[in-house]
Amino acid sequence: MTEPEDDQAERKMQFLFALRSKGITDSRVLTAMERIDRGPFIRGYFADRAYEDMPLPIACGQTISQPSVVGLMTQALKLSARDKVLEVGTGSGYQAAILSLLSRRVYTVDRHRRLVQEASEIFRALDLTNITALTADGSFGLPEQAPFDRILVTAAAEDPPGPLLAQLKIGGIMVVPVGQSDTVQRLIRVTRHQSGFDYDELRPVRFVPLIEGLGRDTA
């Protein structure tokens, strides 16, 4: 059953208002999040909660981040239309879809083959042709495509991973959650300069841990 247009417009207006109220002010980010419907990225029992500002479980024991966190992380990247972006942790594919509207090329990797396959199906359905999704151990980045203008990590590491820092261009930005437990994590923005790295702490967050190796997927 198709949702009435008036209800769709009202829901979208409430969604954007919620994003603005959480500090997302970049007009390009807001426009991208208005264009990419979160609904197709959530399947099963929680599908009817797709438009709430909350994290939700997806396959393989992972989660889709709440939209306000997706927006804040995207905004923190300061993306330009010419950027080549690496996302570590494809998950549902929602974040990569947002990034694809704001950059030239997105490489997204996940350790779970099933998640990559399901996200790739959605990318094709939405005609998002500038996303390359791969099954890989994201903690080592994607050396064959480096360097990257921007790197976004959607799982928490104890420290910003060295291989990812090495794959960041001079002048590039990486946004990554860091913390040694799932109760104390901070979202960090790392900017690479000729002389080293600058670190800015953005806000407390809560993400699944960044795990080395490939996942053992279930059917």
Coordinates of N, CA and C in Angstrom, one line a residue:
M1 N 0.8 -1.2 0.0 CA 0.0 0.0 0.0 C 0.9 1.2 0.0
T2 N 0.7 2.1 -1.0 CA 1.5 3.3 -1.1 C 1.1 4.4 -0.1
E3 N 2.0 5.1 0.5 CA 1.8 6.1 1.4 C 1.3 7.4 0.7
P4 N 0.2 8.0 1.2 CA -0.3 9.2 0.5 C 0.8 10.3 0.5
E5 N 0.7 11.1 -0.6 CA 1.7 12.1 -0.9 C 1.8 13.1 0.3
D6 N 0.7 13.5 0.8 CA 0.7 14.5 2.0 C 1.4 13.9 3.2
D7 N 1.2 12.6 3.4 CA 1.9 11.9 4.5 C 3.4 11.9 4.3
Q8 N 3.8 11.6 3.0 CA 5.2 11.5 2.7 C 5.9 12.9 2.9
A9 N 5.2 13.9 2.5 CA 5.7 15.3 2.6 C 5.9 15.6 4.1
E10 N 4.9 15.3 4.9 CA 4.9 15.6 6.3 C 6.1 14.9 7.0
R11 N 6.2 13.6 6.6 CA 7.2 12.8 7.2 C 8.6 13.3 6.9
K12 N 8.8 13.7 5.6 CA 10.1 14.2 5.2 C 10.4 15.5 5.9
M13 N 9.4 16.4 6.0 CA 9.6 17.7 6.7 C 10.0 17.4 8.2
Q14 N 9.3 16.5 8.8 CA 9.7 16.2 10.2 C 11.1 15.6 10.3
F15 N 11.5 14.8 9.3 CA 12.8 14.1 9.3 C 13.9 15.2 9.2
L16 N 13.7 16.2 8.2 CA 14.7 17.2 8.1 C 14.7 18.2 9.3
F17 N 13.6 18.4 9.9 CA 13.6 19.3 11.1 C 14.4 18.6 12.2
A18 N 14.2 17.3 12.3 CA 15.0 16.6 13.4 C 16.5 16.6 13.1
L19 N 16.9 16.5 11.8 CA 18.3 16.6 11.5 C 18.8 18.0 11.9
R20 N 18.1 19.1 11.5 CA 18.6 20.4 11.8 C 18.7 20.6 13.3
S21 N 17.7 20.1 14.0 CA 17.7 20.3 15.5 C 18.9 19.6 16.2
K22 N 19.5 18.6 15.5 CA 20.7 17.9 16.0 C 22.0 18.5 15.5
G23 N 21.9 19.7 14.8 CA 23.1 20.4 14.5 C 23.6 20.2 13.0
I24 N 22.8 19.6 12.2 CA 23.2 19.4 10.8 C 22.7 20.6 10.0
T25 N 23.6 21.4 9.6 CA 23.3 22.7 9.0 C 23.8 22.8 7.6
D26 N 24.6 21.9 7.1 CA 25.2 22.0 5.8 C 24.1 21.7 4.8
S27 N 23.8 22.6 3.9 CA 22.6 22.5 3.0 C 22.8 21.3 2.0
R28 N 24.1 21.0 1.6 CA 24.3 19.9 0.7 C 24.0 18.6 1.4
V29 N 24.4 18.5 2.6 CA 24.2 17.2 3.4 C 22.7 17.0 3.6
L30 N 22.0 18.1 3.9 CA 20.5 18.0 4.1 C 19.8 17.6 2.8
T31 N 20.2 18.2 1.7 CA 19.6 17.8 0.4 C 19.9 16.4 0.1
A32 N 21.1 15.9 0.3 CA 21.4 14.5 0.1 C 20.6 13.6 0.9
M33 N 20.4 13.9 2.2 CA 19.6 13.1 3.1 C 18.1 13.1 2.8
E34 N 17.7 14.2 2.2 CA 16.3 14.3 1.7 C 16.1 13.4 0.5
R35 N 17.1 13.3 -0.4 CA 17.0 12.5 -1.6 C 17.1 11.0 -1.3
I36 N 17.9 10.6 -0.4 CA 18.1 9.2 -0.1 C 17.1 8.7 0.9
D37 N 16.2 7.9 0.5 CA 15.2 7.4 1.4 C 15.8 6.3 2.3
R38 N 15.7 6.4 3.6 CA 16.3 5.4 4.5 C 15.5 4.1 4.5
G39 N 14.3 4.1 4.0 CA 13.4 3.0 4.1 C 13.9 1.7 3.4
P40 N 14.4 1.8 2.2 CA 14.9 0.6 1.5 C 16.1 -0.1 2.1
F41 N 16.8 0.6 3.0 CA 18.0 0.1 3.6 C 17.7 -0.7 4.9
I42 N 16.4 -0.8 5.3 CA 16.0 -1.5 6.5 C 15.0 -2.5 6.1
R43 N 15.2 -3.8 6.5 CA 14.3 -4.8 6.1 C 13.8 -5.5 7.3
G44 N 12.7 -6.2 7.1 CA 12.2 -7.1 8.2 C 11.4 -6.3 9.3
Y45 N 11.6 -6.8 10.5 CA 10.7 -6.4 11.7 C 10.8 -4.9 11.9
F46 N 12.0 -4.2 11.7 CA 12.1 -2.8 12.0 C 11.9 -1.9 10.9
A47 N 11.4 -2.4 9.7 CA 11.2 -1.5 8.6 C 10.3 -0.3 8.8
D48 N 9.3 -0.5 9.7 CA 8.3 0.6 9.9 C 8.9 1.7 10.8
R49 N 10.1 1.5 11.3 CA 10.8 2.5 12.1 C 11.9 3.2 11.4
A50 N 11.9 3.1 10.1 CA 13.0 3.6 9.3 C 13.2 5.1 9.4
Y51 N 12.1 5.8 9.7 CA 12.2 7.3 9.7 C 12.3 7.9 11.1
E52 N 12.6 7.0 12.0 CA 12.8 7.5 13.4 C 14.3 7.8 13.5
D53 N 14.7 8.7 14.4 CA 16.1 9.1 14.6 C 16.7 8.1 15.6
M54 N 16.9 6.9 15.2 CA 17.4 5.9 16.1 C 18.2 4.9 15.3
P55 N 19.2 4.2 16.0 CA 19.9 3.1 15.3 C 19.0 1.9 15.3
L56 N 19.2 1.1 14.3 CA 18.4 -0.1 14.2 C 19.2 -1.3 13.8
P57 N 18.9 -2.5 14.3 CA 19.6 -3.7 13.9 C 19.4 -4.1 12.4
I58 N 20.5 -4.6 11.8 CA 20.4 -5.1 10.4 C 21.1 -6.5 10.5
A59 N 21.2 -7.1 9.3 CA 21.8 -8.5 9.3 C 23.2 -8.5 9.8
C60 N 23.7 -9.7 10.1 CA 25.1 -10.0 10.5 C 25.5 -9.4 11.8
G61 N 24.5 -9.1 12.7 CA 24.8 -8.5 14.0 C 25.2 -7.1 14.0
Q62 N 24.9 -6.4 12.8 CA 25.4 -5.0 12.7 C 24.2 -4.1 12.9
T63 N 24.4 -2.7 12.8 CA 23.4 -1.8 13.0 C 23.5 -0.7 11.9
I64 N 22.3 -0.1 11.6 CA 22.3 1.1 10.8 C 22.2 2.3 11.8
S65 N 23.2 3.3 11.6 CA 23.2 4.4 12.5 C 22.0 5.3 12.4
Q66 N 21.7 6.0 13.5 CA 20.6 6.9 13.5 C 20.9 8.0 12.5
P67 N 19.9 8.5 11.8 CA 20.2 9.5 10.7 C 20.9 10.8 11.2
S68 N 20.7 11.2 12.4 CA 21.4 12.4 12.9 C 22.9 12.2 13.0
V69 N 23.3 11.0 13.3 CA 24.7 10.6 13.4 C 25.3 10.5 12.0
V70 N 24.6 9.9 11.1 CA 25.0 9.8 9.7 C 25.2 11.3 9.2
G71 N 24.3 12.2 9.5 CA 24.4 13.5 9.0 C 25.6 14.3 9.6
L72 N 25.8 14.1 10.9 CA 26.9 14.8 11.6 C 28.3 14.3 11.1
M73 N 28.4 12.9 10.9 CA 29.6 12.4 10.3 C 29.9 12.9 8.9
T74 N 28.8 12.9 8.1 CA 29.0 13.4 6.7 C 29.4 14.8 6.7
Q75 N 28.7 15.6 7.5 CA 29.0 17.1 7.6 C 30.5 17.3 8.0
A76 N 31.0 16.5 9.0 CA 32.3 16.6 9.5 C 33.4 16.3 8.4
L77 N 33.0 15.6 7.4 CA 34.0 15.3 6.3 C 34.3 16.5 5.4
K78 N 33.4 17.5 5.4 CA 33.6 18.6 4.6 C 33.8 18.2 3.1
L79 N 32.9 17.5 2.6 CA 33.1 16.9 1.2 C 33.0 17.9 0.1
S80 N 33.7 17.6 -0.9 CA 33.5 18.4 -2.2 C 33.2 17.4 -3.3
A81 N 32.6 17.9 -4.4 CA 32.2 17.1 -5.5 C 33.3 16.3 -6.2
R82 N 34.5 16.7 -5.9 CA 35.7 16.1 -6.6 C 36.3 15.0 -5.7
D83 N 35.9 14.8 -4.5 CA 36.5 13.9 -3.6 C 36.4 12.4 -3.9
K84 N 37.4 11.7 -3.7 CA 37.4 10.2 -3.7 C 37.3 9.7 -2.2
V85 N 36.3 9.0 -1.9 CA 36.0 8.6 -0.5 C 36.1 7.1 -0.2
L86 N 36.7 6.8 0.9 CA 36.7 5.4 1.4 C 35.8 5.3 2.6
E87 N 34.8 4.4 2.6 CA 34.0 4.1 3.7 C 34.4 2.7 4.3
V88 N 34.7 2.6 5.5 CA 35.0 1.4 6.2 C 33.8 1.0 7.0
G89 N 33.1 -0.1 6.5 CA 31.9 -0.5 7.2 C 30.6 -0.2 6.4
T90 N 30.4 -0.9 5.3 CA 29.2 -0.7 4.4 C 27.9 -0.8 5.2
G91 N 27.8 -1.8 6.0 CA 26.5 -2.0 6.7 C 25.4 -2.1 5.8
S92 N 24.3 -1.3 6.0 CA 23.1 -1.3 5.2 C 23.4 -0.7 3.8
G93 N 24.4 0.2 3.7 CA 24.6 0.9 2.5 C 24.1 2.3 2.6
Y94 N 23.4 2.7 3.6 CA 22.7 4.0 3.7 C 23.7 5.1 3.7
Q95 N 24.8 5.0 4.5 CA 25.8 6.1 4.6 C 26.5 6.2 3.2
A96 N 26.9 5.1 2.6 CA 27.5 5.2 1.3 C 26.7 5.9 0.2
A97 N 25.4 5.7 0.3 CA 24.5 6.3 -0.6 C 24.5 7.8 -0.5
I98 N 24.5 8.3 0.8 CA 24.5 9.7 1.1 C 25.8 10.3 0.5
L99 N 27.0 9.6 0.8 CA 28.3 10.0 0.4 C 28.3 10.1 -1.2
S100 N 27.6 9.2 -1.8 CA 27.7 9.2 -3.3 C 27.2 10.4 -4.0
L101 N 26.2 11.1 -3.3 CA 25.6 12.3 -3.9 C 26.5 13.5 -3.6
L102 N 27.5 13.4 -2.8 CA 28.3 14.5 -2.4 C 29.8 14.5 -2.8
S103 N 30.1 13.4 -3.5 CA 31.5 13.2 -3.9 C 31.6 12.6 -5.3
R104 N 32.8 12.5 -5.8 CA 33.0 11.9 -7.1 C 32.9 10.4 -7.2
R105 N 33.6 9.7 -6.2 CA 33.6 8.3 -6.2 C 33.7 7.8 -4.7
V106 N 32.9 6.7 -4.4 CA 32.9 6.1 -3.1 C 33.3 4.7 -3.2
Y107 N 34.3 4.3 -2.5 CA 34.7 2.9 -2.3 C 34.2 2.5 -0.9
T108 N 33.4 1.5 -0.7 CA 32.9 1.1 0.6 C 33.2 -0.4 0.8
V109 N 33.8 -0.7 1.9 CA 34.2 -2.1 2.2 C 33.5 -2.6 3.5
D110 N 33.2 -3.9 3.5 CA 32.7 -4.5 4.7 C 33.2 -5.9 4.8
R111 N 33.3 -6.4 6.0 CA 33.9 -7.8 6.2 C 32.8 -8.8 6.0
H112 N 31.5 -8.4 5.9 CA 30.4 -9.3 5.7 C 29.9 -9.3 4.2
R113 N 30.2 -10.4 3.5 CA 29.8 -10.5 2.1 C 28.3 -10.3 1.9
R114 N 27.5 -10.8 2.8 CA 26.0 -10.6 2.6 C 25.6 -9.1 2.7
L115 N 26.2 -8.4 3.5 CA 25.9 -6.9 3.6 C 26.3 -6.2 2.3
V116 N 27.5 -6.6 1.8 CA 27.9 -5.9 0.6 C 27.0 -6.3 -0.6
Q117 N 26.6 -7.5 -0.6 CA 25.7 -7.9 -1.7 C 24.3 -7.2 -1.6
E118 N 23.8 -7.2 -0.4 CA 22.5 -6.5 -0.3 C 22.5 -5.0 -0.5
A119 N 23.6 -4.4 -0.1 CA 23.8 -3.0 -0.3 C 24.0 -2.7 -1.8
S120 N 24.7 -3.5 -2.5 CA 25.0 -3.4 -3.9 C 23.7 -3.4 -4.7
E121 N 22.7 -4.3 -4.3 CA 21.4 -4.4 -4.9 C 20.7 -3.1 -4.8
I122 N 20.8 -2.5 -3.7 CA 20.1 -1.2 -3.5 C 20.7 -0.1 -4.3
F123 N 22.0 -0.1 -4.3 CA 22.7 1.0 -5.1 C 22.3 0.9 -6.6
R124 N 22.2 -0.4 -7.1 CA 21.8 -0.5 -8.5 C 20.4 -0.1 -8.7
A125 N 19.5 -0.4 -7.8 CA 18.1 0.0 -7.9 C 18.0 1.5 -7.8
L126 N 18.8 2.2 -7.1 CA 18.8 3.7 -7.0 C 19.6 4.4 -8.1
D127 N 20.3 3.6 -8.9 CA 21.1 4.1 -10.0 C 22.3 4.9 -9.4
L128 N 22.9 4.5 -8.4 CA 24.0 5.1 -7.8 C 25.3 4.5 -8.3
T129 N 25.7 5.0 -9.5 CA 26.8 4.3 -10.3 C 28.2 4.7 -9.8
N130 N 28.3 5.6 -8.9 CA 29.7 6.0 -8.5 C 30.1 5.3 -7.2
I131 N 29.4 4.2 -6.8 CA 29.8 3.5 -5.6 C 30.4 2.1 -6.0
T132 N 31.5 1.8 -5.4 CA 32.1 0.4 -5.6 C 32.1 -0.2 -4.2
A133 N 31.4 -1.3 -4.1 CA 31.3 -2.0 -2.8 C 32.0 -3.3 -2.8
L134 N 32.9 -3.5 -1.8 CA 33.8 -4.7 -1.8 C 33.7 -5.4 -0.5
T135 N 33.9 -6.7 -0.5 CA 34.1 -7.5 0.7 C 35.6 -7.5 1.0
A136 N 35.9 -6.9 2.2 CA 37.4 -6.8 2.5 C 37.5 -6.5 4.0
D137 N 38.7 -6.7 4.5 CA 39.0 -6.3 5.9 C 39.3 -4.8 5.9
G138 N 38.3 -4.0 6.4 CA 38.4 -2.6 6.3 C 39.5 -2.0 7.2
S139 N 39.9 -2.7 8.2 CA 41.0 -2.2 9.1 C 42.3 -1.9 8.4
F140 N 42.4 -2.5 7.2 CA 43.6 -2.3 6.4 C 43.4 -1.4 5.2
G141 N 42.2 -0.8 5.2 CA 41.8 0.1 4.1 C 41.7 -0.5 2.8
L142 N 42.1 0.2 1.7 CA 42.0 -0.3 0.4 C 43.3 0.3 -0.4
P143 N 44.4 -0.3 -0.1 CA 45.7 0.3 -0.6 C 45.7 0.5 -2.1
E144 N 45.1 -0.4 -2.8 CA 45.2 -0.4 -4.3 C 44.4 0.9 -4.9
Q145 N 43.6 1.5 -4.1 CA 42.9 2.7 -4.5 C 43.4 4.0 -3.8
A146 N 44.3 3.8 -2.9 CA 44.8 5.0 -2.1 C 45.6 5.9 -3.0
P147 N 45.8 7.1 -2.7 CA 45.3 7.8 -1.5 C 43.8 8.3 -1.7
F148 N 43.2 8.6 -0.5 CA 41.8 9.1 -0.5 C 41.7 10.5 0.0
D149 N 40.8 11.3 -0.6 CA 40.6 12.6 -0.1 C 39.9 12.6 1.3
R150 N 39.0 11.6 1.5 CA 38.2 11.5 2.7 C 38.1 10.0 3.1
I151 N 38.1 9.7 4.4 CA 37.9 8.4 4.9 C 36.9 8.5 6.0
L152 N 35.8 7.6 5.9 CA 34.8 7.5 7.0 C 34.8 6.1 7.5
V153 N 34.9 6.0 8.8 CA 34.9 4.7 9.5 C 33.7 4.6 10.3
T154 N 32.9 3.6 10.1 CA 31.6 3.4 10.8 C 31.6 2.3 11.9
A155 N 32.8 2.0 12.4 CA 33.0 1.1 13.5 C 34.1 1.7 14.4
A156 N 34.1 1.4 15.7 CA 35.0 2.0 16.6 C 36.3 1.3 16.8
A157 N 37.4 2.0 16.6 CA 38.7 1.5 16.8 C 39.3 2.0 18.2
E158 N 40.3 1.4 18.7 CA 40.9 1.9 19.9 C 41.6 3.2 19.6
D159 N 42.2 3.3 18.5 CA 42.9 4.5 18.0 C 42.7 4.6 16.5
P160 N 42.8 5.8 15.9 CA 42.7 5.8 14.4 C 43.7 4.8 13.8
P161 N 43.2 3.9 13.0 CA 44.1 2.8 12.4 C 45.2 3.4 11.5
G162 N 46.4 2.9 11.8 CA 47.6 3.4 11.1 C 47.5 3.2 9.6
P163 N 47.0 2.0 9.1 CA 46.9 1.9 7.6 C 45.9 2.9 7.0
L164 N 44.9 3.3 7.7 CA 44.0 4.2 7.1 C 44.6 5.6 7.1
L165 N 45.3 6.0 8.2 CA 46.0 7.3 8.2 C 47.0 7.4 7.1
A166 N 47.6 6.3 6.8 CA 48.6 6.3 5.7 C 48.0 6.4 4.3
Q167 N 46.7 6.1 4.2 CA 46.0 6.1 2.9 C 45.3 7.4 2.7
L168 N 45.4 8.4 3.6 CA 44.8 9.7 3.6 C 45.7 10.7 2.8
K169 N 45.2 11.4 1.9 CA 46.0 12.4 1.2 C 46.4 13.5 2.1
I170 N 47.5 14.2 1.8 CA 47.8 15.5 2.4 C 46.6 16.4 2.2
G171 N 46.1 17.0 3.3 CA 45.0 17.8 3.3 C 43.6 17.1 3.4
G172 N 43.7 15.7 3.5 CA 42.6 14.9 3.6 C 42.0 14.8 5.0
I173 N 40.8 14.4 5.1 CA 40.1 14.3 6.4 C 39.6 12.9 6.6
M174 N 39.7 12.3 7.8 CA 39.1 11.1 8.2 C 38.3 11.3 9.5
V175 N 37.1 10.7 9.5 CA 36.2 10.8 10.6 C 36.0 9.4 11.1
V176 N 36.3 9.1 12.4 CA 36.4 7.8 13.0 C 36.0 7.8 14.4
P177 N 35.1 6.9 14.9 CA 34.8 6.7 16.3 C 36.0 6.0 17.0
V178 N 36.5 6.5 18.1 CA 37.5 5.8 18.8 C 37.1 5.6 20.3
G179 N 37.6 4.4 20.8 CA 37.3 4.1 22.2 C 37.5 2.6 22.5
Q180 N 37.8 2.3 23.7 CA 38.2 0.9 24.1 C 37.0 0.1 24.6
S181 N 35.8 0.7 24.7 CA 34.6 0.0 25.1 C 33.4 0.6 24.3
D182 N 32.3 -0.2 24.3 CA 31.1 0.3 23.6 C 30.4 1.4 24.4
T183 N 30.9 1.7 25.6 CA 30.2 2.7 26.4 C 30.9 4.0 26.4
V184 N 32.2 4.1 26.1 CA 33.0 5.3 26.0 C 33.7 5.4 24.7
Q185 N 33.0 6.1 23.8 CA 33.6 6.3 22.4 C 33.4 7.8 22.1
R186 N 34.4 8.3 21.3 CA 34.4 9.7 20.9 C 34.5 9.7 19.4
L187 N 33.8 10.6 18.7 CA 33.9 10.8 17.3 C 35.0 11.8 17.1
I188 N 36.0 11.3 16.3 CA 37.2 12.1 16.0 C 37.3 12.5 14.6
R189 N 37.7 13.8 14.3 CA 38.1 14.2 12.9 C 39.6 14.3 12.9
V190 N 40.2 13.6 11.9 CA 41.6 13.7 11.7 C 41.9 14.4 10.4
T191 N 42.7 15.4 10.4 CA 43.1 16.1 9.2 C 44.6 15.9 9.0
R192 N 45.0 15.5 7.8 CA 46.4 15.2 7.5 C 47.1 16.5 6.9
H193 N 48.2 16.8 7.5 CA 49.0 17.9 7.0 C 50.4 17.4 6.6
Q194 N 51.2 18.2 5.9 CA 52.6 17.8 5.5 C 53.4 17.4 6.8
S195 N 53.1 18.1 7.9 CA 53.9 17.9 9.1 C 53.3 16.8 10.0
G196 N 52.1 16.3 9.7 CA 51.5 15.3 10.7 C 50.0 15.4 10.6
F197 N 49.4 15.1 11.8 CA 47.9 15.0 11.8 C 47.4 15.9 12.9
D198 N 46.3 16.5 12.7 CA 45.5 17.2 13.7 C 44.3 16.4 14.1
Y199 N 43.9 16.4 15.4 CA 42.8 15.6 15.9 C 41.8 16.5 16.5
D200 N 40.5 16.5 16.1 CA 39.5 17.2 16.7 C 38.4 16.3 17.3
E201 N 38.1 16.4 18.5 CA 37.0 15.6 19.1 C 35.7 16.3 18.9
L202 N 34.7 15.5 18.3 CA 33.5 16.1 17.9 C 32.3 15.8 18.9
R203 N 32.1 14.6 19.3 CA 31.0 14.3 20.2 C 31.1 12.8 20.7
P204 N 30.4 12.5 21.8 CA 30.3 11.1 22.2 C 29.4 10.3 21.2
V205 N 29.8 9.0 20.9 CA 29.0 8.2 20.0 C 29.1 6.8 20.5
R206 N 28.3 5.9 19.8 CA 28.3 4.5 20.2 C 28.2 3.6 18.9
F207 N 29.3 2.9 18.6 CA 29.4 2.1 17.4 C 29.8 0.7 17.7
V208 N 29.5 -0.2 16.8 CA 30.0 -1.6 16.9 C 31.6 -1.5 16.8
P209 N 32.3 -2.5 17.3 CA 33.8 -2.4 17.2 C 34.3 -2.7 15.8
L210 N 35.4 -2.1 15.5 CA 36.1 -2.5 14.2 C 36.9 -3.7 14.5
I211 N 36.6 -4.8 13.7 CA 37.1 -6.1 13.9 C 38.0 -6.5 12.6
E212 N 39.2 -7.0 12.9 CA 40.0 -7.5 11.8 C 39.5 -8.8 11.2
G213 N 39.8 -9.1 10.0 CA 39.4 -10.3 9.3 C 38.0 -10.2 8.7
L214 N 37.7 -11.3 7.9 CA 36.4 -11.3 7.2 C 35.3 -12.0 8.1
G215 N 34.1 -11.6 8.0 CA 33.0 -12.2 8.8 C 32.6 -13.6 8.3
R216 N 32.1 -14.4 9.2 CA 31.5 -15.7 8.8 C 30.0 -15.5 8.6
D217 N 29.6 -15.2 7.4 CA 28.2 -14.9 7.1 C 27.3 -16.1 7.3
T218 N 26.1 -15.7 7.7 CA 25.0 -16.7 7.7 C 24.2 -16.6 6.5
A219 N 23.4 -17.6 6.2 CA 22.6 -17.5 5.0 C 21.5 -16.5 5.1

